[in-house]
mmCIF file of C-alpha atoms in Angstrom:
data_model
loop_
_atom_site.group_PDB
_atom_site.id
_atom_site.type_symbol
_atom_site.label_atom_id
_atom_site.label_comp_id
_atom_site.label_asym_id
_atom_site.label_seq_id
_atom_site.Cartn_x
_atom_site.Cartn_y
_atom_site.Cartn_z
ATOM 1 C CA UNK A 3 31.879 17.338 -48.008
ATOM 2 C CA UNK A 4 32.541 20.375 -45.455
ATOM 3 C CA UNK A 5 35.701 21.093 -44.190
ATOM 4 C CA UNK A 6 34.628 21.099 -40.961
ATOM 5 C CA UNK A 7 33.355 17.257 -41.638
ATOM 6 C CA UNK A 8 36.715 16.109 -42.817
ATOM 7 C CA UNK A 9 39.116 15.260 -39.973
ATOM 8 C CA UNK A 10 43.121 15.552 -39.941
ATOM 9 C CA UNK A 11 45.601 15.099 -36.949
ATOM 10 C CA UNK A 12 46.343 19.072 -37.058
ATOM 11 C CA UNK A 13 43.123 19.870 -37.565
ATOM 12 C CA UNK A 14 42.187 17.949 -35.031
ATOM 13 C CA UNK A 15 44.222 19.477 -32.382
ATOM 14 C CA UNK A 16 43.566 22.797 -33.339
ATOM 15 C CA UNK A 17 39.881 22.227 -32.165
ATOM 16 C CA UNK A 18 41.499 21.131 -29.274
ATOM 17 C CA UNK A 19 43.133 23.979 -28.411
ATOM 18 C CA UNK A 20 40.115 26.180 -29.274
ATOM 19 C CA UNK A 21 37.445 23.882 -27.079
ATOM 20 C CA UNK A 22 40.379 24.290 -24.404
ATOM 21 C CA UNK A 23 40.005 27.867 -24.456
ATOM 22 C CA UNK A 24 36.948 28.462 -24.777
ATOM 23 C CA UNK A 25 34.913 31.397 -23.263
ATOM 24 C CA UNK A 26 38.754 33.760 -24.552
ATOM 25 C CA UNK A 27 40.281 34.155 -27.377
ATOM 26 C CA UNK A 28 43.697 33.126 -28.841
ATOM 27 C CA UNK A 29 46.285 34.453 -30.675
ATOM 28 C CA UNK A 30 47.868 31.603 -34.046
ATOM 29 C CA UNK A 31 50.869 32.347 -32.109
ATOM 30 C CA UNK A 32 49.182 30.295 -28.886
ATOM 31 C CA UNK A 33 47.876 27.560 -31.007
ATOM 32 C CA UNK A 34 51.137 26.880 -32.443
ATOM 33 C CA UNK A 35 52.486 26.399 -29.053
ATOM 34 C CA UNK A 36 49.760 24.575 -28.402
ATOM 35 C CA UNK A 37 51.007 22.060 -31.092
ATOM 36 C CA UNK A 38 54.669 22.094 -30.840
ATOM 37 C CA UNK A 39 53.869 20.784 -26.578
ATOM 38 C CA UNK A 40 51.534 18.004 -28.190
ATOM 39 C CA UNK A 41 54.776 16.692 -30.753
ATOM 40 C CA UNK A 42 53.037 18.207 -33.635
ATOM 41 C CA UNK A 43 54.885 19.773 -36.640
ATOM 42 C CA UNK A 44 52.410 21.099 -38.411
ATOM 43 C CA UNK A 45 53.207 24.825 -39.877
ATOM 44 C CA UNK A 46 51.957 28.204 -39.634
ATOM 45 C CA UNK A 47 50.440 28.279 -42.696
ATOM 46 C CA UNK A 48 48.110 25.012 -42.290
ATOM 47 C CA UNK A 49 46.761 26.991 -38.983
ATOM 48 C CA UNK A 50 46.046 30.000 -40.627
ATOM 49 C CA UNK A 51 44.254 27.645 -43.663
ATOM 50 C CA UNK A 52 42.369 25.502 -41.057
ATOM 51 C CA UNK A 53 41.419 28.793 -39.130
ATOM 52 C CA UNK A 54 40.337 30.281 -42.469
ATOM 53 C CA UNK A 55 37.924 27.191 -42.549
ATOM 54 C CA UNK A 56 36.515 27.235 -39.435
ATOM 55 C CA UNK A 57 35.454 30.481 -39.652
ATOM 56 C CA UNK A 58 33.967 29.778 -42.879
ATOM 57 C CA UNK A 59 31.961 27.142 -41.744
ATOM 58 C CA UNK A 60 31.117 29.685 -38.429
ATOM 59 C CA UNK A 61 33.533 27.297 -36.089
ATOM 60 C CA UNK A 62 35.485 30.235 -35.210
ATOM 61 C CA UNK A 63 35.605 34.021 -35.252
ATOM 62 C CA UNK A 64 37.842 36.051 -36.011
ATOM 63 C CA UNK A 65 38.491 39.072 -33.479
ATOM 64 C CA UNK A 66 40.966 41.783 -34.301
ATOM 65 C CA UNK A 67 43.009 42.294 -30.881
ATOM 66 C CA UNK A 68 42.755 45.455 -29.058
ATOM 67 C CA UNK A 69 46.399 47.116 -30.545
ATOM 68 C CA UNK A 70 44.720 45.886 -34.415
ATOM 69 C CA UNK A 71 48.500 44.240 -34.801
ATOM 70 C CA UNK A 72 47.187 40.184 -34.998
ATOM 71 C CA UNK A 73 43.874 38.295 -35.418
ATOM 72 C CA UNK A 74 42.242 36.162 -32.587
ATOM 73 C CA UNK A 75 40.005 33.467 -32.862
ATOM 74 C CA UNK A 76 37.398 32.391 -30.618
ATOM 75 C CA UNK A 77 35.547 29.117 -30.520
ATOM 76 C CA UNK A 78 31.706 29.087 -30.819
ATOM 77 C CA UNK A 79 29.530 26.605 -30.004
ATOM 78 C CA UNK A 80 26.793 25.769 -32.544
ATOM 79 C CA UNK A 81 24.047 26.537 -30.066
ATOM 80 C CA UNK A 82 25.668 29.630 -28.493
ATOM 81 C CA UNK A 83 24.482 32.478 -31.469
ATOM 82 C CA UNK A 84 27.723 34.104 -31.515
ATOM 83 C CA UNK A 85 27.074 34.919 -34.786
ATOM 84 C CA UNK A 86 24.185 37.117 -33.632
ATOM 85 C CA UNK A 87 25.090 39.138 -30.544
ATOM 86 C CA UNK A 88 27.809 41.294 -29.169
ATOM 87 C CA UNK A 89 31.155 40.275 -26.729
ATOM 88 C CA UNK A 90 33.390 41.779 -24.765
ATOM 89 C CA UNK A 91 36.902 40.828 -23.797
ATOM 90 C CA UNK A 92 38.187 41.714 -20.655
ATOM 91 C CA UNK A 93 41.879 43.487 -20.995
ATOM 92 C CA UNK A 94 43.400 41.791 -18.202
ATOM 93 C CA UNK A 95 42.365 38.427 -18.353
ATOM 94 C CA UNK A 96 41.206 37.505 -21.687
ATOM 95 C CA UNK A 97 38.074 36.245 -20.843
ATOM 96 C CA UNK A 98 34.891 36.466 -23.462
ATOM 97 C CA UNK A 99 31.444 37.868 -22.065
ATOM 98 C CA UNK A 100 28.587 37.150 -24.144
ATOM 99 C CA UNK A 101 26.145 40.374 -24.469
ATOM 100 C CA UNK A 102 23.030 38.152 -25.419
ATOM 101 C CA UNK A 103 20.010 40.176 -23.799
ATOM 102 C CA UNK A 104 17.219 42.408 -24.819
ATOM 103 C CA UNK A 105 19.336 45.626 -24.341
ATOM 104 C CA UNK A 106 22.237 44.863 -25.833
ATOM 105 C CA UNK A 107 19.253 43.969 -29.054
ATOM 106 C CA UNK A 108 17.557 47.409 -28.520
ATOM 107 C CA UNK A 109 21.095 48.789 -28.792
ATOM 108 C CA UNK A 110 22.253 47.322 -31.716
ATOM 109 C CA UNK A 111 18.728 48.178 -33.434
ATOM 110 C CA UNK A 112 18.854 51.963 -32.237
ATOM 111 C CA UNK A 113 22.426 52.096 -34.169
ATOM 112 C CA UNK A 114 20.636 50.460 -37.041
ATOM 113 C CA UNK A 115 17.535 52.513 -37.204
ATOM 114 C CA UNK A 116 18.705 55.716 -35.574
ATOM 115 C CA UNK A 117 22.390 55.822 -37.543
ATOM 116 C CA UNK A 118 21.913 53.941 -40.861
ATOM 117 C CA UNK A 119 24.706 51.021 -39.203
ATOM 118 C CA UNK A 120 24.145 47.404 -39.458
ATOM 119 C CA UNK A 121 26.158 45.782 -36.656
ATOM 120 C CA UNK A 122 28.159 42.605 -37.667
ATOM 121 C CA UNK A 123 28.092 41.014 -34.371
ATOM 122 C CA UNK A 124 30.321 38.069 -35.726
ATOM 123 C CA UNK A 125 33.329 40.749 -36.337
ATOM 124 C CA UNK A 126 32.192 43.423 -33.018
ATOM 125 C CA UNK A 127 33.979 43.180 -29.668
ATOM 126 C CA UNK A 128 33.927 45.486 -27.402
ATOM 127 C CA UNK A 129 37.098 45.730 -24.329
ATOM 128 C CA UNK A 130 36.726 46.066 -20.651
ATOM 129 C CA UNK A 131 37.819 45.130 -17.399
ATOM 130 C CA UNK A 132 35.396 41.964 -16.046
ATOM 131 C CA UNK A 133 34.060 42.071 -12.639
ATOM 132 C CA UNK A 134 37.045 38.876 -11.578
ATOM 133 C CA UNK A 135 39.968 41.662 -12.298
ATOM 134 C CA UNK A 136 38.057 44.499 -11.085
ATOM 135 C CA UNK A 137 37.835 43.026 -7.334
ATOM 136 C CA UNK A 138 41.430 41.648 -7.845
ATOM 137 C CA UNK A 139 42.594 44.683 -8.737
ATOM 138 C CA UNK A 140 40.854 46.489 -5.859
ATOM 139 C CA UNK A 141 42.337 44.087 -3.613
ATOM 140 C CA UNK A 142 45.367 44.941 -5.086
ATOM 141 C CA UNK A 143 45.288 48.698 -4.809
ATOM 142 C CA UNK A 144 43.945 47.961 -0.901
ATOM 143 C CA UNK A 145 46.898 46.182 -0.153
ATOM 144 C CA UNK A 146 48.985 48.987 -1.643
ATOM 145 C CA UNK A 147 47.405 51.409 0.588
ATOM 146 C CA UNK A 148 47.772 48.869 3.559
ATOM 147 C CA UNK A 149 51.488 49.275 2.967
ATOM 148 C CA UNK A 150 51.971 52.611 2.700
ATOM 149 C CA UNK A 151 50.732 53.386 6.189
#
């Protein structure tokens, strides 16, 4: 039997928590809050063991954050082919943007034929800003300005 087929309470509500957020990622350190505000007392260590799990069984993936200081895991749906295209993660908000289109393909086959790289696209994520916090942040800067004079 796969792990992914056998079902526990914790386990349970760490999908939960992952469905919940899907489309970011998030930190163990979210899911266990996650857990304590649902009465759960499951420990660190089971998370990190289910995690380990899902990602085997391609539930999850595991994302580095930006500082490289602590792993983030983002939920992928079976149909989505995360496994096989880039992401990016926008700085500000968290959110996940999938890069599933012929020229994000061409790219990562110019790096492959051009450099000698194969491109994991399960482990790759790029950072940016996302269009939402760019206009919010314009807005923000205009209202600045609309201060100052």
């Amino acid at each position: 039997m796969r792990s992914s087929e056998y079902h526990t309470e914790s386990k349970d509500l760490v999908v939960e928590c992952l469905k919940q957020n899907q489309g970011k990622t998030v930190s163990v350190q979210d899911i266990m809050a996650y857990l304590k505000e649902r009465g759960s007392t499951v420990n660190i260590t089971t998370v990190y063991r289910i995690l380990d799990r899902f990602e085997e069984d391609h539930v999850v993936i595991r994302h580095g954050a930006e500082d490289g200081k602590k792993a983030l895991f983002q939920y992928v749906e079976p149909q989505a082919g995360c496994m096989h295209h880039l992401h990016v993660q926008c700085t500000q908000c968290g959110k996940i943007i999938h890069l599933d289109c012929d020229t994000m393909e061409n790219v990562i086959q110019h790096i492959s034929h051009e450099h000698g790289i194969e491109i994991t696209c399960s482990a790759s994520l790029l950072y940016g800003i996302c269009s939402e916090c760019l206009q919010k942040n314009r807005k923000t800067i205009d209202k600045e300005k609309g201060k100052k004079l």
